[in-house]
Amino acid sequence: QPRSRGLGDVYKRQRLATYLLQPGRFGSLGLLLLRLTVGVMMIHHGQEKLADPQAFASTYVASLHLPFPLFFAYVAGLSELIGSWLLILGLFTPLGALAISGTMAVAAYQHISTAGFNIYVLELVTLYLGGALALLLLGPGLFSADRVLLLALSSDRTTDMQADLQPSPVAVSDR
């Protein structure tokens, strides 16, 4: 017996399915490549920060005049490390992309405030920021753990997902 769903439920499922499953196979392959590239390359940045958080805090975080520089050094390192793995796996991709986007936005601000608009300093940071923001906006694609989770959580995997991707008819009353 199929359970009845309200329009709000159907709309939420449609939006989630569209976000996770929208691009075709080639588009999803591109998203996989972007996720792997940004994720794999960012791992060492997080590891570097966590290897000597005090040095990172003294060198970079202190110049931002934030309170508790050591705390923010750990936040940056963990955001980059955990965010990288989330992107690589395509698991909770929006959270991973948001974590990396956040640290890269702060890094861009720090570089601009200390070195101005020096392309050689900003280049890498803005590439990571752009890649993470693209993944945040586009979603993980078909080749991701997020897709597997979505399919596993769906009660009737194929039929429900296909139905949710179709526009639902809305009954109009003459009253």
PDB file of N, CA, C and O in Angstrom, residues 26 33 86 92 106 167 175:
ATOM      1  N   PHE A  26      28.001  12.028 -18.210  1.00  0.00           N
ATOM      2  CA  PHE A  26      29.210  12.811 -18.487  1.00  0.00           C
ATOM      3  C   PHE A  26      29.347  13.974 -17.510  1.00  0.00           C
ATOM      4  O   PHE A  26      30.436  14.273 -17.032  1.00  0.00           O
ATOM      5  N   LEU A  33      35.310  14.100 -11.061  1.00  0.00           N
ATOM      6  CA  LEU A  33      36.684  14.568 -11.265  1.00  0.00           C
ATOM      7  C   LEU A  33      36.961  15.825 -10.445  1.00  0.00           C
ATOM      8  O   LEU A  33      38.018  15.946  -9.813  1.00  0.00           O
ATOM      9  N   LEU A  86      34.913  14.244   2.697  1.00  0.00           N
ATOM     10  CA  LEU A  86      33.502  14.257   2.311  1.00  0.00           C
ATOM     11  C   LEU A  86      33.350  14.481   0.808  1.00  0.00           C
ATOM     12  O   LEU A  86      32.506  13.855   0.160  1.00  0.00           O
ATOM     13  N   PHE A  92      27.668  13.544   2.074  1.00  0.00           N
ATOM     14  CA  PHE A  92      27.301  14.842   2.650  1.00  0.00           C
ATOM     15  C   PHE A  92      28.084  15.948   1.942  1.00  0.00           C
ATOM     16  O   PHE A  92      28.686  16.824   2.566  1.00  0.00           O
ATOM     17  N   VAL A 106      38.033  32.664   3.966  1.00  0.00           N
ATOM     18  CA  VAL A 106      38.829  33.331   5.002  1.00  0.00           C
ATOM     19  C   VAL A 106      40.281  33.444   4.541  1.00  0.00           C
ATOM     20  O   VAL A 106      40.922  34.486   4.729  1.00  0.00           O
ATOM     21  N   PRO A 167       7.026  16.379 -12.858  1.00  0.00           N
ATOM     22  CA  PRO A 167       6.175  17.393 -12.233  1.00  0.00           C
ATOM     23  C   PRO A 167       4.883  16.747 -11.760  1.00  0.00           C
ATOM     24  O   PRO A 167       4.306  15.915 -12.433  1.00  0.00           O
ATOM     25  N   ARG A 175     -14.328  25.747  -6.823  1.00  0.00           N
ATOM     26  CA  ARG A 175     -14.988  26.494  -5.750  1.00  0.00           C
ATOM     27  C   ARG A 175     -14.425  27.836  -5.531  1.00  0.00           C
ATOM     28  O   ARG A 175     -13.463  28.302  -5.535  1.00  0.00           O
TER      29      ARG A 175
END
